[in-house]
Short mmCIF file of C-alpha atoms (C1' of nucleotides) in Angstrom, two decimals:
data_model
loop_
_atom_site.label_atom_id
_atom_site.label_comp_id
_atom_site.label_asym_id
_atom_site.label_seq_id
_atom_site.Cartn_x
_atom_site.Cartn_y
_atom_site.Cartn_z
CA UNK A 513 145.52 64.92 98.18
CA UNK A 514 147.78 63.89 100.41
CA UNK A 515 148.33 67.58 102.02
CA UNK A 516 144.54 67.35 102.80
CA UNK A 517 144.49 64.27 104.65
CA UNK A 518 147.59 65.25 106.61
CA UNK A 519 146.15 68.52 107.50
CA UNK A 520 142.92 66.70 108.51
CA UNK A 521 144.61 63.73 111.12
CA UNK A 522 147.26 66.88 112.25
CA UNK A 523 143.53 68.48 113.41
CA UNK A 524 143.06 66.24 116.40
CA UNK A 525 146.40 64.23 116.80
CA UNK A 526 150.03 64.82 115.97
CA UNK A 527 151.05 62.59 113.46
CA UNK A 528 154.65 62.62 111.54
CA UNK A 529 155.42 62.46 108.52
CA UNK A 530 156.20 58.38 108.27
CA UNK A 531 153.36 57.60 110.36
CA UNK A 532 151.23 59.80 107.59
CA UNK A 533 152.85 58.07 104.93
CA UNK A 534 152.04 54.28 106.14
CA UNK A 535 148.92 55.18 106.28
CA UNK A 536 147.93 57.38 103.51
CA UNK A 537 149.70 54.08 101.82
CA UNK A 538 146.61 52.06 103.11
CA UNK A 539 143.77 54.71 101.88
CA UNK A 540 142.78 53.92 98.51
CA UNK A 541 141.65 57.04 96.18
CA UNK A 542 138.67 56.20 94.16
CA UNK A 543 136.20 58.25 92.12
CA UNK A 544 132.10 58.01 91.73
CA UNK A 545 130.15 59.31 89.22
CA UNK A 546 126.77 61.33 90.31
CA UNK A 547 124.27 59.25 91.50
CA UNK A 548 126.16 56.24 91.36
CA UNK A 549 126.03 53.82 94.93
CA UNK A 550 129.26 53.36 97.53
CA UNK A 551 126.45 51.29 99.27
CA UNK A 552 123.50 49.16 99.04
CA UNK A 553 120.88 47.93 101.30
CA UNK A 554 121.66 44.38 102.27
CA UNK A 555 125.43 44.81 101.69
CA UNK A 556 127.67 44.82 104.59
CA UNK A 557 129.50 48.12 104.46
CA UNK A 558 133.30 47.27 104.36
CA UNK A 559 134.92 50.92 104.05
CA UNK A 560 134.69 53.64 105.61
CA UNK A 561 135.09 56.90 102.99
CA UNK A 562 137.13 60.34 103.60
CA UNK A 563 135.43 62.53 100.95
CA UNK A 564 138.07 65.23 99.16
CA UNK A 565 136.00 66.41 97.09
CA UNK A 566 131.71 65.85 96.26
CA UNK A 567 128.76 65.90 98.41
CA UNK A 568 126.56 62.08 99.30
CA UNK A 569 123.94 60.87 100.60
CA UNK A 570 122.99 58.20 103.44
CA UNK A 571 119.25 57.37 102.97
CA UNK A 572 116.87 54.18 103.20
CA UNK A 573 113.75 53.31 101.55
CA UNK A 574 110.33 53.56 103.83
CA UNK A 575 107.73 51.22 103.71
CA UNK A 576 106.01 53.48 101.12
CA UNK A 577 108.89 53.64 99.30
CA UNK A 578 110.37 56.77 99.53
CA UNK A 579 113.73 57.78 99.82
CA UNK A 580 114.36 58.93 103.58
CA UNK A 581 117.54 61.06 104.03
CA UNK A 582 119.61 60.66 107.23
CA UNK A 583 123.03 62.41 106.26
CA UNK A 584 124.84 64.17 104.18
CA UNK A 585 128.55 64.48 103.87
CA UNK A 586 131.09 66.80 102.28
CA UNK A 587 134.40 67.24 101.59
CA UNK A 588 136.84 66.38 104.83
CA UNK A 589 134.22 64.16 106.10
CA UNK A 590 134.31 60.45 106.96
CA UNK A 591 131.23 58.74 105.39
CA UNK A 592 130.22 55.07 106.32
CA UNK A 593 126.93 53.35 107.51
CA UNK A 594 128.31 53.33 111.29
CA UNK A 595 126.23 50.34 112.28
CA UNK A 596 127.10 48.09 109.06
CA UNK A 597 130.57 49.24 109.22
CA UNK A 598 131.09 48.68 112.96
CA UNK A 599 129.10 45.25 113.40
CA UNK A 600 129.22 44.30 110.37
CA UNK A 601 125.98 43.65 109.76
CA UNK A 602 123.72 44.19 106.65
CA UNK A 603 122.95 47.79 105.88
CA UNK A 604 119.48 48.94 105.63
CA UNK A 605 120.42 52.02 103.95
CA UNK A 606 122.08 53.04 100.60
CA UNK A 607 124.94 55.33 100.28
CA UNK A 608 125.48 57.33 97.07
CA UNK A 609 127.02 60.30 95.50
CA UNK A 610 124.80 63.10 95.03
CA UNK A 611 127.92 64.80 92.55
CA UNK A 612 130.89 63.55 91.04
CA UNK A 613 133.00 62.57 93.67
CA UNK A 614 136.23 61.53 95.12
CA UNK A 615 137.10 60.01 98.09
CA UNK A 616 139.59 58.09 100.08
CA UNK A 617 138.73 54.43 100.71
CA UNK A 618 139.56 52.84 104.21
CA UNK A 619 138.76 48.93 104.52
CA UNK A 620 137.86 48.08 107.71
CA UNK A 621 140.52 45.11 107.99
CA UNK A 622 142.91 47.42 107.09
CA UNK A 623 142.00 49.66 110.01
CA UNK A 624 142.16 46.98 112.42
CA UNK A 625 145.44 46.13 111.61
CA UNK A 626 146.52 50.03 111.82
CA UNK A 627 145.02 50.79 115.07
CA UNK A 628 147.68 47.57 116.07
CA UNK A 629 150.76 49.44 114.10
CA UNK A 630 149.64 52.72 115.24
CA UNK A 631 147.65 53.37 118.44
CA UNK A 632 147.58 56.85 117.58
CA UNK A 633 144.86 55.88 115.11
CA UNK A 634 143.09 54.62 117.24
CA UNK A 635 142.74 57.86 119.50
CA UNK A 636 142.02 59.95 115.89
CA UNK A 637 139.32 57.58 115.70
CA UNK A 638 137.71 57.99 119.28
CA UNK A 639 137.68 61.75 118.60
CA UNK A 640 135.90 61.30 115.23
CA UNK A 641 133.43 59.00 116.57
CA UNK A 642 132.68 61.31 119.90
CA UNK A 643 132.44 64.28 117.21
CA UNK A 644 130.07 61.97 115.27
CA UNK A 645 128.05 61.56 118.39
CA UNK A 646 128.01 65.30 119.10
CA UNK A 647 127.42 65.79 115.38
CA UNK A 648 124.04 63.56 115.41
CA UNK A 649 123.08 64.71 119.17
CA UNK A 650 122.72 68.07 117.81
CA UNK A 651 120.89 67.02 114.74
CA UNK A 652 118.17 64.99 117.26
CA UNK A 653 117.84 68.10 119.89
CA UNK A 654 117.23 69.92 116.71
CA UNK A 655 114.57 68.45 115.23
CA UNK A 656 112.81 67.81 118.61
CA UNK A 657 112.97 71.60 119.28
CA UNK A 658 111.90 72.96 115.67
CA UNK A 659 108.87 73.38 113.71
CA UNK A 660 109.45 72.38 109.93
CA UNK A 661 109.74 75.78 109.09
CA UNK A 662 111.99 76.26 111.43
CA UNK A 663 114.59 73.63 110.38
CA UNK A 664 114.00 74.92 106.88
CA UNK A 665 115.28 78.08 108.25
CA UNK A 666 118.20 76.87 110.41
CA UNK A 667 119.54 74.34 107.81
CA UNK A 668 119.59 77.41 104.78
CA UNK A 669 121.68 79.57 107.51
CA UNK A 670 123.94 77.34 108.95
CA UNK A 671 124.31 74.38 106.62
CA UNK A 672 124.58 76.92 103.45
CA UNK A 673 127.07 74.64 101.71
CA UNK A 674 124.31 71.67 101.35
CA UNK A 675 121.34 73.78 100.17
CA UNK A 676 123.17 75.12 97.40
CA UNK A 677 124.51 71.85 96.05
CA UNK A 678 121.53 69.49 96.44
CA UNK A 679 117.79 69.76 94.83
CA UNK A 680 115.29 70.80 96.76
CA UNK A 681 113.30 67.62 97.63
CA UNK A 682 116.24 66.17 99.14
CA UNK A 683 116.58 68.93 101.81
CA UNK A 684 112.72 68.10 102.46
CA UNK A 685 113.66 64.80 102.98
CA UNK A 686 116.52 65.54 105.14
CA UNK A 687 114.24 67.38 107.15
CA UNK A 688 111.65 65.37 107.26
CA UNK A 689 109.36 67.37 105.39
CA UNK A 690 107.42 66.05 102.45
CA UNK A 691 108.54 67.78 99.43
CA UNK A 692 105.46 69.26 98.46
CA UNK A 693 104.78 71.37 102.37
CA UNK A 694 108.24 72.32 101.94
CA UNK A 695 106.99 73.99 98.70
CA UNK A 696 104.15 75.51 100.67
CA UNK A 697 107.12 77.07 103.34
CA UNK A 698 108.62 78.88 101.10
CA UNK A 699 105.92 80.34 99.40
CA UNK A 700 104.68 81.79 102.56
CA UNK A 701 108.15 82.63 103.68
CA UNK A 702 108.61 85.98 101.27
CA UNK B 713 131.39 46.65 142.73
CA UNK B 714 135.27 46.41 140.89
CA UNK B 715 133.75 42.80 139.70
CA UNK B 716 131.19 44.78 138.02
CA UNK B 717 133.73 46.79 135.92
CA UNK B 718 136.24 44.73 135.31
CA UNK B 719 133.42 42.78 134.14
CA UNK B 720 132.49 45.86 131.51
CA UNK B 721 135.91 46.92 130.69
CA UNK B 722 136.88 42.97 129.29
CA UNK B 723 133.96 42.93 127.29
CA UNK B 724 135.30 44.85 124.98
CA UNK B 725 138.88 45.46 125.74
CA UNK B 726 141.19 42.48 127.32
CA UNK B 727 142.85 44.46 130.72
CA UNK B 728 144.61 42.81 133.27
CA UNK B 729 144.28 42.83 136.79
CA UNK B 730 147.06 45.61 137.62
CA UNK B 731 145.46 48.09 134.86
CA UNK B 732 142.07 47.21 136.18
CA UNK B 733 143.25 47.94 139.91
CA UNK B 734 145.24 51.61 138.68
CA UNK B 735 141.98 52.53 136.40
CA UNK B 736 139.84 51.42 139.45
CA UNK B 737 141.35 53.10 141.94
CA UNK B 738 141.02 56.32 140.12
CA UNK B 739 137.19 55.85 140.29
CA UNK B 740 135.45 57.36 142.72
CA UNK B 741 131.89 55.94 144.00
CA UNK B 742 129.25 58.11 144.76
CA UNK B 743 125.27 57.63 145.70
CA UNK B 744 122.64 60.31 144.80
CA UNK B 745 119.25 60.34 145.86
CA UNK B 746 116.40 60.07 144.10
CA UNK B 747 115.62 63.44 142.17
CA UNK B 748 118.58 64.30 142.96
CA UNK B 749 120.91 66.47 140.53
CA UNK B 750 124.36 64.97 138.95
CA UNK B 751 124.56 68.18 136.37
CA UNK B 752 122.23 71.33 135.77
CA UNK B 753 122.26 73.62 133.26
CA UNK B 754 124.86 75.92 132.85
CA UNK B 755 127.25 74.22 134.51
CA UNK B 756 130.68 72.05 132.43
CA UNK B 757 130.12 68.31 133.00
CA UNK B 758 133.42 67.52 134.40
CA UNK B 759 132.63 63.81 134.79
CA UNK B 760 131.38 60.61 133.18
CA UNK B 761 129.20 58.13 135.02
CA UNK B 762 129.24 54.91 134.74
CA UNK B 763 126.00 53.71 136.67
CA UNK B 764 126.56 50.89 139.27
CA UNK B 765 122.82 50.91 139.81
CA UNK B 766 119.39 52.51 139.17
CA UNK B 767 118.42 54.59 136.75
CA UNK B 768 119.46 58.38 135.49
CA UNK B 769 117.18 60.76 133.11
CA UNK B 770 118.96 63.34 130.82
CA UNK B 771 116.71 66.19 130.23
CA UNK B 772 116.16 69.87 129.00
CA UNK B 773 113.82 72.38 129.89
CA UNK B 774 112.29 73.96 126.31
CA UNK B 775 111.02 76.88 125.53
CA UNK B 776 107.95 76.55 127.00
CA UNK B 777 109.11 75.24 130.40
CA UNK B 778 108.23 71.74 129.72
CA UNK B 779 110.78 68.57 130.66
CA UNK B 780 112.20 67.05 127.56
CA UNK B 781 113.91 64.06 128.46
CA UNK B 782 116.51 63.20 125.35
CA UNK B 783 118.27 59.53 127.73
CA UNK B 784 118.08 57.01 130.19
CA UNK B 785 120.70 55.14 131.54
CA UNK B 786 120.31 52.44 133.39
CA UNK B 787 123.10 49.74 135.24
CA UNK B 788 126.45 49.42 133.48
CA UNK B 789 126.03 52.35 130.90
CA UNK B 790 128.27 55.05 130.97
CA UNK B 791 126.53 58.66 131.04
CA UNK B 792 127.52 62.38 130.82
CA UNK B 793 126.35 65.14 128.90
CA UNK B 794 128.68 64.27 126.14
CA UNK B 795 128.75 67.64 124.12
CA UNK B 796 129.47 69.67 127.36
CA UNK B 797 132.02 66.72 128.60
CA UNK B 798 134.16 66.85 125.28
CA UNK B 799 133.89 70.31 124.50
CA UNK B 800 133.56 71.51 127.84
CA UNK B 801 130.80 73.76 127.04
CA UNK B 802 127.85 74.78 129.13
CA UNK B 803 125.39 72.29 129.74
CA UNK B 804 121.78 72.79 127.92
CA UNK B 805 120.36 70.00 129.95
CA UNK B 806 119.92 68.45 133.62
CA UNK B 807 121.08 65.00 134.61
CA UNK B 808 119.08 63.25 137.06
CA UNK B 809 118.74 60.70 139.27
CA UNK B 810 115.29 58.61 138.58
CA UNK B 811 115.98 56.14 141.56
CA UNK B 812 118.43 56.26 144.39
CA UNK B 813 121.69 55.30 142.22
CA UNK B 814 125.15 54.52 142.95
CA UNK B 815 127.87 55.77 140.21
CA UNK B 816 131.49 55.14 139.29
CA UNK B 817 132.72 58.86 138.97
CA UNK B 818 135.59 59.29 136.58
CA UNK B 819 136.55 63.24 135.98
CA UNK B 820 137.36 64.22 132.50
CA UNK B 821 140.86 65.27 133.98
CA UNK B 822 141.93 61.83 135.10
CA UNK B 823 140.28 60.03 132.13
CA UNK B 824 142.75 62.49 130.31
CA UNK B 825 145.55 61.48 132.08
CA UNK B 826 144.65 57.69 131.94
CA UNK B 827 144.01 57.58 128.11
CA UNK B 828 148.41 58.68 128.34
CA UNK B 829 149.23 55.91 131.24
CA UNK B 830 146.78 53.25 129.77
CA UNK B 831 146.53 53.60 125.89
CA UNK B 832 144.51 50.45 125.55
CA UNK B 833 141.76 52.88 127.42
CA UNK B 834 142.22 54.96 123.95
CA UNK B 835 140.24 51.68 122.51
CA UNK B 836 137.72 51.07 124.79
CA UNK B 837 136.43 54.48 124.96
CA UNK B 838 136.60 54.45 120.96
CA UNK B 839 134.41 51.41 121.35
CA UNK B 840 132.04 53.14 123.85
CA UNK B 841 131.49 56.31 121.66
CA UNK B 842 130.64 53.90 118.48
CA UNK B 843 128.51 51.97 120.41
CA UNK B 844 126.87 55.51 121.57
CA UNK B 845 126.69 56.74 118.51
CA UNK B 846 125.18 53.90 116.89
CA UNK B 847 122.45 53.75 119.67
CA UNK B 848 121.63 57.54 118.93
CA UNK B 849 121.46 56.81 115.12
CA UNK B 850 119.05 53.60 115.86
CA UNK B 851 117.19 56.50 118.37
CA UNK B 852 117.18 58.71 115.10
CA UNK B 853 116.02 56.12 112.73
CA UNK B 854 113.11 55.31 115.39
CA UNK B 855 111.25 58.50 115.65
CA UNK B 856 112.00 59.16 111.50
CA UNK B 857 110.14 55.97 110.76
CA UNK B 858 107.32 55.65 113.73
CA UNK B 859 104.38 57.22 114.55
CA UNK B 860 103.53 58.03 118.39
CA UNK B 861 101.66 54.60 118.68
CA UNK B 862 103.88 52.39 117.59
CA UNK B 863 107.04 54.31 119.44
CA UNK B 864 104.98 53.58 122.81
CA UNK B 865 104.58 49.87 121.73
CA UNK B 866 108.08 49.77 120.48
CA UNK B 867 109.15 51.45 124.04
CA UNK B 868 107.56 48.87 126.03
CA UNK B 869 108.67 45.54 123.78
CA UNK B 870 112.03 46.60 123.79
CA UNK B 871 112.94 48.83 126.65
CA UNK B 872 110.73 47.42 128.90
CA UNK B 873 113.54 47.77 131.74
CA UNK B 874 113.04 51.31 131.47
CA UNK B 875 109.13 51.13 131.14
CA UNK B 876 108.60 49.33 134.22
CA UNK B 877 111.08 51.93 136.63
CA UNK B 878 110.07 55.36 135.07
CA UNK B 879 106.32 57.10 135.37
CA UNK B 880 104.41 57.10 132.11
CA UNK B 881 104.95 61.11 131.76
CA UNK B 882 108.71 60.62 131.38
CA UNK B 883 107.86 57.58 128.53
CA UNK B 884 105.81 60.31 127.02
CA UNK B 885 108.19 63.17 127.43
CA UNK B 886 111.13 60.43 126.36
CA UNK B 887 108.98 59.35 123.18
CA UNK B 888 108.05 63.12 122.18
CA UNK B 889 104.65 62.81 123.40
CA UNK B 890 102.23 64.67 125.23
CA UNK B 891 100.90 62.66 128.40
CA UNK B 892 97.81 63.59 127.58
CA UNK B 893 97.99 62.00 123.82
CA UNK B 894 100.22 59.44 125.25
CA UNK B 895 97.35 58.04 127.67
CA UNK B 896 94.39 58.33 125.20
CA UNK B 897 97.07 56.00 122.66
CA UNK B 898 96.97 53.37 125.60
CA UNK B 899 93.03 53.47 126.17
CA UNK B 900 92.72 52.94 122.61
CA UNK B 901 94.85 50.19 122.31
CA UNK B 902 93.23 47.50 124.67
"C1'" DA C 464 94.25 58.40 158.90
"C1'" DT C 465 94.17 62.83 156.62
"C1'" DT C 466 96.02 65.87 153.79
"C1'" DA C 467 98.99 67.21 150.23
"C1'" DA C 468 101.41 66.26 146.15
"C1'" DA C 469 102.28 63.74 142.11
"C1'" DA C 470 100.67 61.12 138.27
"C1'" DC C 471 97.18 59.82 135.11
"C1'" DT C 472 92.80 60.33 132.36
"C1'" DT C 473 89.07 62.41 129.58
"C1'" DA C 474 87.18 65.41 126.19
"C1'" DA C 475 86.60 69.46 122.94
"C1'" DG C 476 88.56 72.27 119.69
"C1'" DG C 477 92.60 73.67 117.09
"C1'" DT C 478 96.79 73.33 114.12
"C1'" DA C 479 100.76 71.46 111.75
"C1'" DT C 480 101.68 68.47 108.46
"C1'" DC C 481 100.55 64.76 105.11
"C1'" DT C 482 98.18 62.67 101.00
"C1'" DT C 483 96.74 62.72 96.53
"C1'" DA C 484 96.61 64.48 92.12
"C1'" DA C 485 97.62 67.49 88.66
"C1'" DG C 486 100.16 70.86 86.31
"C1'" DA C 487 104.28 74.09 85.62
"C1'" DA C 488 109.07 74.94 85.38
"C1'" DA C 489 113.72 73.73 84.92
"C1'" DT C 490 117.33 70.78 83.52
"C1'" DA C 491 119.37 67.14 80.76
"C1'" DA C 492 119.31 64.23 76.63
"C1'" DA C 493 118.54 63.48 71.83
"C1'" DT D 822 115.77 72.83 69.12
"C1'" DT D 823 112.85 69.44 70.49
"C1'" DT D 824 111.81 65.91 73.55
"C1'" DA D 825 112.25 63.55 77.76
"C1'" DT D 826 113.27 63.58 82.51
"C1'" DT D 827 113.67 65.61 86.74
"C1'" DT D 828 112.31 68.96 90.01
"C1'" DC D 829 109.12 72.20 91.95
"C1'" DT D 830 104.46 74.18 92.89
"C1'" DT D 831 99.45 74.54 94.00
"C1'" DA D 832 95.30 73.23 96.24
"C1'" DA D 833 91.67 70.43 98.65
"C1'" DG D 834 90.70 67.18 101.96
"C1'" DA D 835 92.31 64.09 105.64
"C1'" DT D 836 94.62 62.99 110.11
"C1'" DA D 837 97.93 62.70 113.76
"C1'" DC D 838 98.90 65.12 117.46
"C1'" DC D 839 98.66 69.25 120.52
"C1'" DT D 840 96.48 72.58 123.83
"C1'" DT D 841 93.72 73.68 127.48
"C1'" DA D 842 91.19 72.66 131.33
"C1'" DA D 843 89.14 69.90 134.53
"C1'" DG D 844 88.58 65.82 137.10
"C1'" DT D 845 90.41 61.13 139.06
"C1'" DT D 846 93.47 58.13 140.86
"C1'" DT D 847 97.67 56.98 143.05
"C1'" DT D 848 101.54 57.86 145.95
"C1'" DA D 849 103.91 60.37 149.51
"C1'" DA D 850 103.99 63.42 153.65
"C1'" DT D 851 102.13 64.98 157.96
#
DNA sequence: ATTAAAACTTAAGGTATCTTAAGAAATAAA
DNA sequence: TTTATTTCTTAAGATACCTTAAGTTTTAAT
């Protein structure tokens, strides 16, 4: 566990092995059964997750009541509703596991105080956010490029390790297809 | 103009007046004309802008040789092609001026260096990206939940800074509209 | 003031995608 | 194994939005 996070902040920033320490000392390792919620709408989101091990969901409810899809996240991933997390402000969406999973929990009070105790953090954390940025830039230019089809297509090839560990309707969702035209794709696809 | 900054930087970040005057002074101010280019395709974004005044359009040209405008910026925003600036990758899109525009230039070379002399910079660009990121994801969220109408409506309530400065054909192209749909949405509206 | 260029509008026909509703298949629970 | 639940498929009709093409209005250049 620890190995994995260490690897992970040694990515971007060089860390030693007491800075690691103090601050693997602050993560808390917690476990979530399939389908059970790290979030719910209204809740101000308080942690920010680093997922070793599952696959979840962000999504929010539309006025018809469907279950809209904005992001998924896998292992060596930080999960959070940014804007809750950041302003601290009521989420309107729901975070859940889509498996059994396992994460490590990061409280954002206890990040404050660690950016103070160890500015390197706080670099770690510009580069994850300006990779988050990238991250969801590319997702936008994507979707204003592609045809449905299309995305169907590019999110099979290059996000392989989603499509085989979620059910199909989410994927739809994800891609902002309607579950049952998605069905209609890939009939006409073979 | 180094009221104007000092003004942004201690909004989010408390500098004093000698890091203000070394980060200043590393700033270089430039004008561009109307139309005029800041970064084309193909070319690595070497620099950030942080707009003094006017307005800037970021924009790709797709496959069928149409203008897809993906940001404005407007006075006291910082903008660069972000993907090509961290990753310092060839640009996919065009930055350009909409007005006449003055600009803070600060190369990704010196920010480099300055994030070493002036850690607390570390913070304030973390700040910036979150705040970037979250405006994308709010961007995202937008066009997932809104049909064309209500995007235009939404454009002009809330970014009506933008709406009064920029022709209607970039508020289409901006809002993933044709002009022509965009203009029979407004005749039907009043 | 005239001309040229840029921006906006109108309308007809076409297409991608959604909605609704029902049934089939697969997976999980009993 | 049987039943219940979840997931996936099919099809018909509706609609939001696009494409093309032409004409108008506005703004800029000569």
């Amino acid at each position: 566990m620890k190995a994995q996070i260490k690897s992970y902040f040694n990515r971007y920033v060089d860390f030693n092995d007491e800075e690691i320490d103090a601050i693997y000392s602050k993560l808390e390792e917690k476990t979530f059964q399939k389908k059970e919620f790290l979030l719910k709408e209204n809740m101000i989101c308080r942690h920010n997750y680093f997922i070793l091990k599952g696959i979840v969901r962000l999504f929010y409810i539309d006025s018809k009541g469907h279950e809209k899809i904005t992001l998924f996240a896998i292992d060596n991933w930080w999960v959070t509703n940014m804007e809750s997390f950041i302003k601290e402000t009521p989420s309107t969406q729901y975070l859940q596991a889509v498996e059994d999973i396992t994460v490590l929990s990061l409280s954002k009070t206890t990040l404050e105080t660690l950016y103070i105790e160890h500015p390197k953090l706080e670099r770690l954390f510009r580069i994850i956010a300006e990779n988050m940025l990238i991250a969801n830039l590319r997702k936008s230019d994507l979707f204003l490029q592609m045809k449905s089809k299309e995305r169907y297509t590019f999110f099979v090839e290059h996000l392989s390790a989603f499509a085989q560990r979620v059910p199909q309707y989410m994927i739809a969702s994800y891609l902002e297809i309607t579950p049952e035209y998605l069905s209609e794709l890939r009939r006409n696809r073979h």
